[in-house]
Tab-separated table of C-alpha atoms in Angstrom:
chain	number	residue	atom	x	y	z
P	1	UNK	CA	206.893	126.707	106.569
P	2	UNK	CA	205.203	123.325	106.591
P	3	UNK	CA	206.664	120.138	107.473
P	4	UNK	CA	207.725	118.025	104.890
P	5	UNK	CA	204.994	115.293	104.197
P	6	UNK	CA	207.136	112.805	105.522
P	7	UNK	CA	207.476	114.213	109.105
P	8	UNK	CA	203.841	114.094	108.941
P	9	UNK	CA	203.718	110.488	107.991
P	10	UNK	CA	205.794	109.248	110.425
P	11	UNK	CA	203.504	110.125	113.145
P	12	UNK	CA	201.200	108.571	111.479
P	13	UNK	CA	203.005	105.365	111.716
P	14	UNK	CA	203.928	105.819	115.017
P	15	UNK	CA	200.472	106.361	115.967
P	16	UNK	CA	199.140	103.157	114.170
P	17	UNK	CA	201.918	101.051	113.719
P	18	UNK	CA	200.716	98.250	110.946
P	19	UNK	CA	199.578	95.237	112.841
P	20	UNK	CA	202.214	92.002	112.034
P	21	UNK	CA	201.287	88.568	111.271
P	22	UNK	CA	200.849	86.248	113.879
P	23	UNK	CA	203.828	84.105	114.550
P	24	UNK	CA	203.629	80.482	113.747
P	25	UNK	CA	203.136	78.414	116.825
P	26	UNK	CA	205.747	76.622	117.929
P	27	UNK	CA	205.215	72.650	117.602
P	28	UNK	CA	205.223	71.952	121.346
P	29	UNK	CA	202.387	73.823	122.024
P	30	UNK	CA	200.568	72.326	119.156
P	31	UNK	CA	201.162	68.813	120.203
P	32	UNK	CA	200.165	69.642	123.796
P	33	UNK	CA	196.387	69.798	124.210
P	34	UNK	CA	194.376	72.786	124.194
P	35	UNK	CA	193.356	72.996	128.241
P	36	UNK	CA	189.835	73.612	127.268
P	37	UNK	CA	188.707	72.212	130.417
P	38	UNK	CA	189.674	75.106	132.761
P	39	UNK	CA	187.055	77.910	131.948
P	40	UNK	CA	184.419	75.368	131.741
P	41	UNK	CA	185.125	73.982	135.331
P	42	UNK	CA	184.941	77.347	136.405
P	43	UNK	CA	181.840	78.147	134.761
P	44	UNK	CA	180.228	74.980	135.821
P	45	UNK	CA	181.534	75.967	139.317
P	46	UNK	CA	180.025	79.346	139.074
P	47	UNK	CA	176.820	78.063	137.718
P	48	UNK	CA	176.337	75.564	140.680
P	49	UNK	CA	177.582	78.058	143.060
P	50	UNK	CA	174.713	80.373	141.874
P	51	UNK	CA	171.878	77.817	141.565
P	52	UNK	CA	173.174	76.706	144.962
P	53	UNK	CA	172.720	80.542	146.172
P	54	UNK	CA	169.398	80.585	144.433
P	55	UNK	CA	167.917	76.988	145.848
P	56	UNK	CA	169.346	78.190	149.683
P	57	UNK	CA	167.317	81.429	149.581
P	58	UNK	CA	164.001	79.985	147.819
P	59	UNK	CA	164.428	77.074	150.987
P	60	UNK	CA	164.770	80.397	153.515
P	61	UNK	CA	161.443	81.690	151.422
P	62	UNK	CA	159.851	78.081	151.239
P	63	UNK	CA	160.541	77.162	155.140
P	64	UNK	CA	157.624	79.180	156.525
P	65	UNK	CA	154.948	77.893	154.184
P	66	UNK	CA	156.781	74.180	154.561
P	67	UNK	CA	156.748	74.645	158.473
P	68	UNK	CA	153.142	75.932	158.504
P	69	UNK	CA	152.012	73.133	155.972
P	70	UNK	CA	153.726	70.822	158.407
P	71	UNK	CA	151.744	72.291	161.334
P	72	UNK	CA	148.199	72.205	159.629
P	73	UNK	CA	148.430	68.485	158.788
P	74	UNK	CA	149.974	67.934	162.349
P	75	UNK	CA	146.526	69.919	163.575
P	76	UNK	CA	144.586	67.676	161.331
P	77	UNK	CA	145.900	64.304	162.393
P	78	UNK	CA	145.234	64.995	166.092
P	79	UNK	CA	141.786	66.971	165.176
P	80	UNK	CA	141.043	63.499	163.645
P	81	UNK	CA	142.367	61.564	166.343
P	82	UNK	CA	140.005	63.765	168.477
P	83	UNK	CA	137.024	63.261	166.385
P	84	UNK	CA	137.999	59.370	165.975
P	85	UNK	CA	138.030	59.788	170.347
P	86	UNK	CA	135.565	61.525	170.338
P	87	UNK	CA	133.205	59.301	168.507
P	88	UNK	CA	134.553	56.501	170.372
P	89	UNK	CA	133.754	58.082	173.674
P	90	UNK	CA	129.909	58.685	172.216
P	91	UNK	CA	129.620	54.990	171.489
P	92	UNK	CA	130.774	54.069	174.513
P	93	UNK	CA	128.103	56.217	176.315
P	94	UNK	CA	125.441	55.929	173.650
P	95	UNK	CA	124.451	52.235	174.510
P	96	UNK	CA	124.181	53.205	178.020
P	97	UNK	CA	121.332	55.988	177.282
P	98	UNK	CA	119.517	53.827	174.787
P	99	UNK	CA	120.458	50.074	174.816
P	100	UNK	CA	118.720	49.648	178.112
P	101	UNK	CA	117.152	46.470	179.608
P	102	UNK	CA	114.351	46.397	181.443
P	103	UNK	CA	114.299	45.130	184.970
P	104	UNK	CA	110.028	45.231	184.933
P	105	UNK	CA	107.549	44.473	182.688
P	106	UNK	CA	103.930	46.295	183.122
P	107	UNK	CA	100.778	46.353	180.472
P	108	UNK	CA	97.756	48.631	179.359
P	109	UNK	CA	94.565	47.509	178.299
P	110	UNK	CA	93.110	50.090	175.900
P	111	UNK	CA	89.770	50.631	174.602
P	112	UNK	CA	88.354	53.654	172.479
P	113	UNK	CA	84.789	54.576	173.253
P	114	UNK	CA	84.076	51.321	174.419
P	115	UNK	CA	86.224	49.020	172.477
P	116	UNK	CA	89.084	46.986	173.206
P	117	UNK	CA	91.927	47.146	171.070
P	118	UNK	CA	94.625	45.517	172.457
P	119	UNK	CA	97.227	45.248	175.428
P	120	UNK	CA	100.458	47.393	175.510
P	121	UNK	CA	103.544	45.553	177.440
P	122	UNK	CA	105.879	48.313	179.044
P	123	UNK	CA	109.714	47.348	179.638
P	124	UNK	CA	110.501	49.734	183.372
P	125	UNK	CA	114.377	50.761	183.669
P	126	UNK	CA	114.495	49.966	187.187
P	127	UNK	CA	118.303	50.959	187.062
P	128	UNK	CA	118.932	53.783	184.989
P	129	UNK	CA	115.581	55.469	186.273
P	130	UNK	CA	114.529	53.947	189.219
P	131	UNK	CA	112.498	56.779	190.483
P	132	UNK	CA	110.597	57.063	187.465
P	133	UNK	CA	110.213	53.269	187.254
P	134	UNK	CA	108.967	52.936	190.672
P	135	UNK	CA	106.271	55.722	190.464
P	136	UNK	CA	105.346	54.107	187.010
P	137	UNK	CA	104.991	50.784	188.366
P	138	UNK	CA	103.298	51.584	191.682
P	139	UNK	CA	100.578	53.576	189.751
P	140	UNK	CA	100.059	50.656	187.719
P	141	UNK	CA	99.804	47.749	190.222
P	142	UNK	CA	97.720	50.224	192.177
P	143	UNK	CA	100.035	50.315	195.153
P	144	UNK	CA	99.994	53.851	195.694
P	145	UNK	CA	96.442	53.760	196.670
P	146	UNK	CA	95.059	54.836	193.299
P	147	UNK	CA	95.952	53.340	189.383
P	148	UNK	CA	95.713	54.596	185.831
P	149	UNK	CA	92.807	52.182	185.533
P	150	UNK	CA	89.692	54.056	184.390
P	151	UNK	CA	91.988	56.792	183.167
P	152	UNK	CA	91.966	58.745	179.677
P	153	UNK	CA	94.227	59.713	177.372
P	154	UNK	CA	93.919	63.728	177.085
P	155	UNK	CA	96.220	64.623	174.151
P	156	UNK	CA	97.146	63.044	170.765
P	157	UNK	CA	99.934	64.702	169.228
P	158	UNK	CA	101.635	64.011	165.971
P	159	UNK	CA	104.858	62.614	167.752
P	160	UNK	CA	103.690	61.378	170.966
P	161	UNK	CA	99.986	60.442	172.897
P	162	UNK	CA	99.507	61.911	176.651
P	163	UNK	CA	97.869	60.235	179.150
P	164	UNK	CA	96.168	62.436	181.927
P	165	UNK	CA	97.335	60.628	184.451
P	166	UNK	CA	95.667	61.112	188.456
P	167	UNK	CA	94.358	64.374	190.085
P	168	UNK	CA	96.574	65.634	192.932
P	169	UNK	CA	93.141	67.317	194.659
P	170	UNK	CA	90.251	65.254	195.246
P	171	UNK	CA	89.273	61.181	195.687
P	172	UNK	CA	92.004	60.436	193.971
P	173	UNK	CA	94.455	62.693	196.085
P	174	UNK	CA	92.695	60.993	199.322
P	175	UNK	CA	93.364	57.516	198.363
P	176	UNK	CA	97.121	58.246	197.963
P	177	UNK	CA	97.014	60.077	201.304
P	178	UNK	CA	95.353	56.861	202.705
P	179	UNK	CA	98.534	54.755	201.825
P	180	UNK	CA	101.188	57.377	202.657
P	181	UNK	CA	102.162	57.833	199.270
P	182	UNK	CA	103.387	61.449	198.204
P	183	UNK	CA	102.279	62.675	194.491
P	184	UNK	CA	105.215	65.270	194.150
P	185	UNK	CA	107.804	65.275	191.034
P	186	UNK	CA	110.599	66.478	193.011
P	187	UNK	CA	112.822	63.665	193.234
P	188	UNK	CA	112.130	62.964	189.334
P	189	UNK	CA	112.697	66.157	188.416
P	190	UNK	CA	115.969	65.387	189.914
P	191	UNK	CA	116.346	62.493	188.120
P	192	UNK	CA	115.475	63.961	184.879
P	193	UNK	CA	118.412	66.380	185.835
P	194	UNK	CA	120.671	63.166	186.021
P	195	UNK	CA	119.884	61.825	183.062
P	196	UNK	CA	119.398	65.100	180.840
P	197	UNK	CA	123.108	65.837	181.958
P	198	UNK	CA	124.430	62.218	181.216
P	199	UNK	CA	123.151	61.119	178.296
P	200	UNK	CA	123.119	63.879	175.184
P	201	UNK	CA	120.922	63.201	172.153
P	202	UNK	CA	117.427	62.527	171.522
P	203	UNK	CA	116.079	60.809	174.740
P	204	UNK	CA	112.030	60.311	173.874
P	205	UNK	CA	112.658	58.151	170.861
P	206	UNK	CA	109.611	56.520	169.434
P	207	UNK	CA	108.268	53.600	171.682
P	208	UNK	CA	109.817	55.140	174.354
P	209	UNK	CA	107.422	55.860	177.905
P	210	UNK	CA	108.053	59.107	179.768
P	211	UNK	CA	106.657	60.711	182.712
P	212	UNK	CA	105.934	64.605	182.943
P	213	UNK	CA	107.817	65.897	185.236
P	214	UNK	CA	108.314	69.680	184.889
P	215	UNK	CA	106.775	72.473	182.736
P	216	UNK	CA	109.333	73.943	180.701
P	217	UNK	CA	106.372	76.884	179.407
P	218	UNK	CA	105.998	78.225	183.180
P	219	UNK	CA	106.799	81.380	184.009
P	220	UNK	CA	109.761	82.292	186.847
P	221	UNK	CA	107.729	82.929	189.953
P	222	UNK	CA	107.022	86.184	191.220
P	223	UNK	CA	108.064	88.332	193.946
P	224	UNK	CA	106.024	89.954	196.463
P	225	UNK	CA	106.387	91.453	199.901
P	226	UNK	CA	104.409	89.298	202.471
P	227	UNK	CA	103.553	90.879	206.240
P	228	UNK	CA	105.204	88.074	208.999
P	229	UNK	CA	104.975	88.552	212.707
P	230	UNK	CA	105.245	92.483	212.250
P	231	UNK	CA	107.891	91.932	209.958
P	232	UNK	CA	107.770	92.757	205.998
P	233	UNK	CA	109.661	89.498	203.983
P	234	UNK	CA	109.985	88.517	199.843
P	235	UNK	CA	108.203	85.589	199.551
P	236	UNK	CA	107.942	83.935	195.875
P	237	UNK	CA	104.007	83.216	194.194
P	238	UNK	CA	104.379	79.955	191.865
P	239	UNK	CA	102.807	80.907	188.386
P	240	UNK	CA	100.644	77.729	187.424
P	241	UNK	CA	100.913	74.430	188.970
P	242	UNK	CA	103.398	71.660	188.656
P	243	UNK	CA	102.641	68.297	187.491
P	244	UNK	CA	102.354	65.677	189.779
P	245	UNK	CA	104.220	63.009	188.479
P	246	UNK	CA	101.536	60.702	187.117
P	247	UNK	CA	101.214	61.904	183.511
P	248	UNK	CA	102.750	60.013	180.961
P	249	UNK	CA	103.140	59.863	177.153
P	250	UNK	CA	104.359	57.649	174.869
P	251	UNK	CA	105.983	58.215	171.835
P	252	UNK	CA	105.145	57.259	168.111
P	253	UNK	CA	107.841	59.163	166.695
P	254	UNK	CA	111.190	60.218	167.750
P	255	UNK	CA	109.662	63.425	169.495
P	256	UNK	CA	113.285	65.489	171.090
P	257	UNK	CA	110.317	68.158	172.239
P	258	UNK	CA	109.560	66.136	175.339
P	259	UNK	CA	113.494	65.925	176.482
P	260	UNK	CA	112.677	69.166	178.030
P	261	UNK	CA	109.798	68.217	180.672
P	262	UNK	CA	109.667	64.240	180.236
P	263	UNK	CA	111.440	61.650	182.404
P	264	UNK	CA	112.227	58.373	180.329
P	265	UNK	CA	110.932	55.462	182.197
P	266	UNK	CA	111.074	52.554	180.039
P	267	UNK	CA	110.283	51.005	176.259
P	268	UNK	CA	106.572	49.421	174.267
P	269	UNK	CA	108.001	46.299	173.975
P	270	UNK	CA	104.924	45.222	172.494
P	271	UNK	CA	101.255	46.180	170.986
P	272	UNK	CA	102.882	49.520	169.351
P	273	UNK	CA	100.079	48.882	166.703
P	274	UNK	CA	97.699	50.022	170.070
P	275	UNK	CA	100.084	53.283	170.192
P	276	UNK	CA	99.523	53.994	166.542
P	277	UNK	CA	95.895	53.381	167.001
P	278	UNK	CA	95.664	55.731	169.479
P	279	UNK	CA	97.467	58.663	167.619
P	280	UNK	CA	95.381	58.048	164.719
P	281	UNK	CA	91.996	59.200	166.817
P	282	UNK	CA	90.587	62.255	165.566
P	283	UNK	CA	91.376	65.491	167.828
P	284	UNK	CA	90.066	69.204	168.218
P	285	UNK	CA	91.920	71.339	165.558
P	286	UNK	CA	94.654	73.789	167.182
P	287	UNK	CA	93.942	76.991	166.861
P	288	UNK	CA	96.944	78.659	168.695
P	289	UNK	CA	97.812	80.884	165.148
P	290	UNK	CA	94.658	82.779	165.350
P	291	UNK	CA	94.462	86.205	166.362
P	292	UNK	CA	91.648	86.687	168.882
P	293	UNK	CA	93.580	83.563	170.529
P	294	UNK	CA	96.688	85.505	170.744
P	295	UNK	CA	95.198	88.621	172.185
P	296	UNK	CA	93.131	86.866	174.653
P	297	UNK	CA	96.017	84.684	176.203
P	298	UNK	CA	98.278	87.909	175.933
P	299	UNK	CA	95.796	90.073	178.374
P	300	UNK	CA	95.373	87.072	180.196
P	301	UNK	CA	91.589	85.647	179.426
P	302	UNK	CA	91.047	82.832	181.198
P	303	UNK	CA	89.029	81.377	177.940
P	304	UNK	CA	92.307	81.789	176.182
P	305	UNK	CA	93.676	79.411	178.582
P	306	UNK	CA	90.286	76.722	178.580
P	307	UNK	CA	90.538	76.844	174.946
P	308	UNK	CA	94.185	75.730	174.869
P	309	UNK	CA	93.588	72.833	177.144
P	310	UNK	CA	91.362	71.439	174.733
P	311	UNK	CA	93.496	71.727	171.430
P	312	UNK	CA	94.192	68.025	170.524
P	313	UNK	CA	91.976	66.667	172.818
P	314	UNK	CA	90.560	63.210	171.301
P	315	UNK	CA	87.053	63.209	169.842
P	316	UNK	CA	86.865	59.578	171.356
P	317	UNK	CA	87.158	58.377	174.899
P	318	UNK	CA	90.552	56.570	174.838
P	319	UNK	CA	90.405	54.617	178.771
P	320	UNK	CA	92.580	52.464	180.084
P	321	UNK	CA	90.607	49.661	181.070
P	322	UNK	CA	92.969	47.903	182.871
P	323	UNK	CA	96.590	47.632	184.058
P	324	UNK	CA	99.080	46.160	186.344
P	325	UNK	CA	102.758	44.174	186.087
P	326	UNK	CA	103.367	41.180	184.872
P	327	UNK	CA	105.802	38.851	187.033
């Protein structure tokens, strides 16, 4: 039999009982304040806890970028402090390589093909190259037996003119023999060392006087086996010859070429309008870029090598006429 509807109500009610009315509140609690302040303490305390979670770990993330940030500009200050040093330490060694004064004063009288066109005064470095000075200045007063006097210039170049100096061989090599004087670049090459080491930069600035003093262009010399008292030794053959000591050039241009093989030996301190003269005198055309000149110097033809002497020679005679220091 079925249940009677009302046992089967009844559950109904049991299982979803009919939801009362909310009592009224009693009047304490509505005179007491709603603590609304609670949850959002503890929110805001959350929420700060959190950010304050967040801004530790993005320092953690941030430190290595901050610390290597820190490190570069602590690189750049001292890599400034080293250039600042370091530029210091150049102009404190700069004016000693180019703000030089001249202990001697010695002159040139030049003439091209015949004419006179002025005097050139020479400031010598007695202390900064007093080799160089005192071979310059005993070839000009003559006391080495022999003088530029009479002398040509051999080579005009766009940056500097050459003078061709005295013959080692010769009259000329005679008279120097006759006053004990020795025409041999060894202690100015050495000097040339000196100053090549101490004093970086441009040396042969224009109106500056150098002396030849080495070939950079020749070759290593060669071994060979030479026969001495029975005995089979190396010996070494010099390629070419050295230069003597007595060529000089003077430069019309800032010409860093000639740091390589020219000893500074003083300053035109006046009658540079006689050195521009001079390199405006017309010279044989160079013809090193031609190819029957590159053959024949690469076999070794000796007109190879004639021809390249003469490559800006001057079409005028361009003599010293006369020379000497002035007191």
């Amino acid at each position: 039999m079925l249940p009677s509807p009302k046992f089967l109500h009844s559950p109904s009610q049991f299982l979803h009982p009919p939801i009362p009315p909310p009592p009224p509140s009693p009047p304490q609690l509505q005179s007491t304040p709603t603590p609304t302040s609670s949850p959002i303490t503890k929110q805001c305390c959350k929420s700060s806890r959190r950010e304050l979670a967040i801004g530790s770990s993005t320092s953690l993330l941030l430190l290595p970028f901050l610390l290597s940030k820190a490190q570069a500009e602590e690189n750049m200050a001292e890599d400034t402090n080293n250039t600042s040093e370091g530029q210091e330490e150049s102009s404190n060694t700069s004016p000693s390589c180019t703000d030089i004064k001249p202990t001697r004063k010695a002159f040139l009288d030049i003439s091209i093909d015949g004419e006179p066109v002025g005097r050139i005064v020479i400031g010598l470095y007695g202390e900064s190259a007093p080799a160089g000075a005192a071979r310059f200045s005993s070839l000009v007063s003559g006391a080495a037996g022999i003088s530029y006097r009479r002398k040509e210039f051999i080579k005009i170049m766009p940056n500097y003119v050459q003078h061709g100096g005295v013959r080692s061989y010769g009259v000329d090599a005679e008279l120097a023999k006759s006053t004990g004087s020795e025409l041999a670049a060894q202690n100015l090459s050495d000097e040339w060392l000196r100053v090549y080491e101490e004093c970086p930069g441009t040396k042969n600035l224009a109106g500056t006087v150098s002396i030849i003093v080495r070939d950079p262009s020749k070759p290593p010399p060669k071994l060979k086996l030479v026969a001495r008292k029975g005995k089979l030794e190396i010996d070494e053959e010099e390629v070419g010859t050295n230069p003597n000591g007595t060529e000089f050039v003077i430069a019309t241009k800032d010409s860093p070429e000639l740091d390589a093989s020219a000893l500074v030996v003083g300053r035109v301190l006046g009658g540079m309008e006689v050195v521009e003269r001079i390199g405006q005198v017309k010279t044989v055309n160079e013809n090193t870029a031609s190819p029957y000149f590159r053959v024949a110097k690469l076999i070794g033809d000796k007109r190879a090598v004639v021809a390249e002497r003469g490559f800006n020679r001057p079409y005028s005679k361009v003599v010293v006429t006369n020379c000497g220091l002035i007191e």
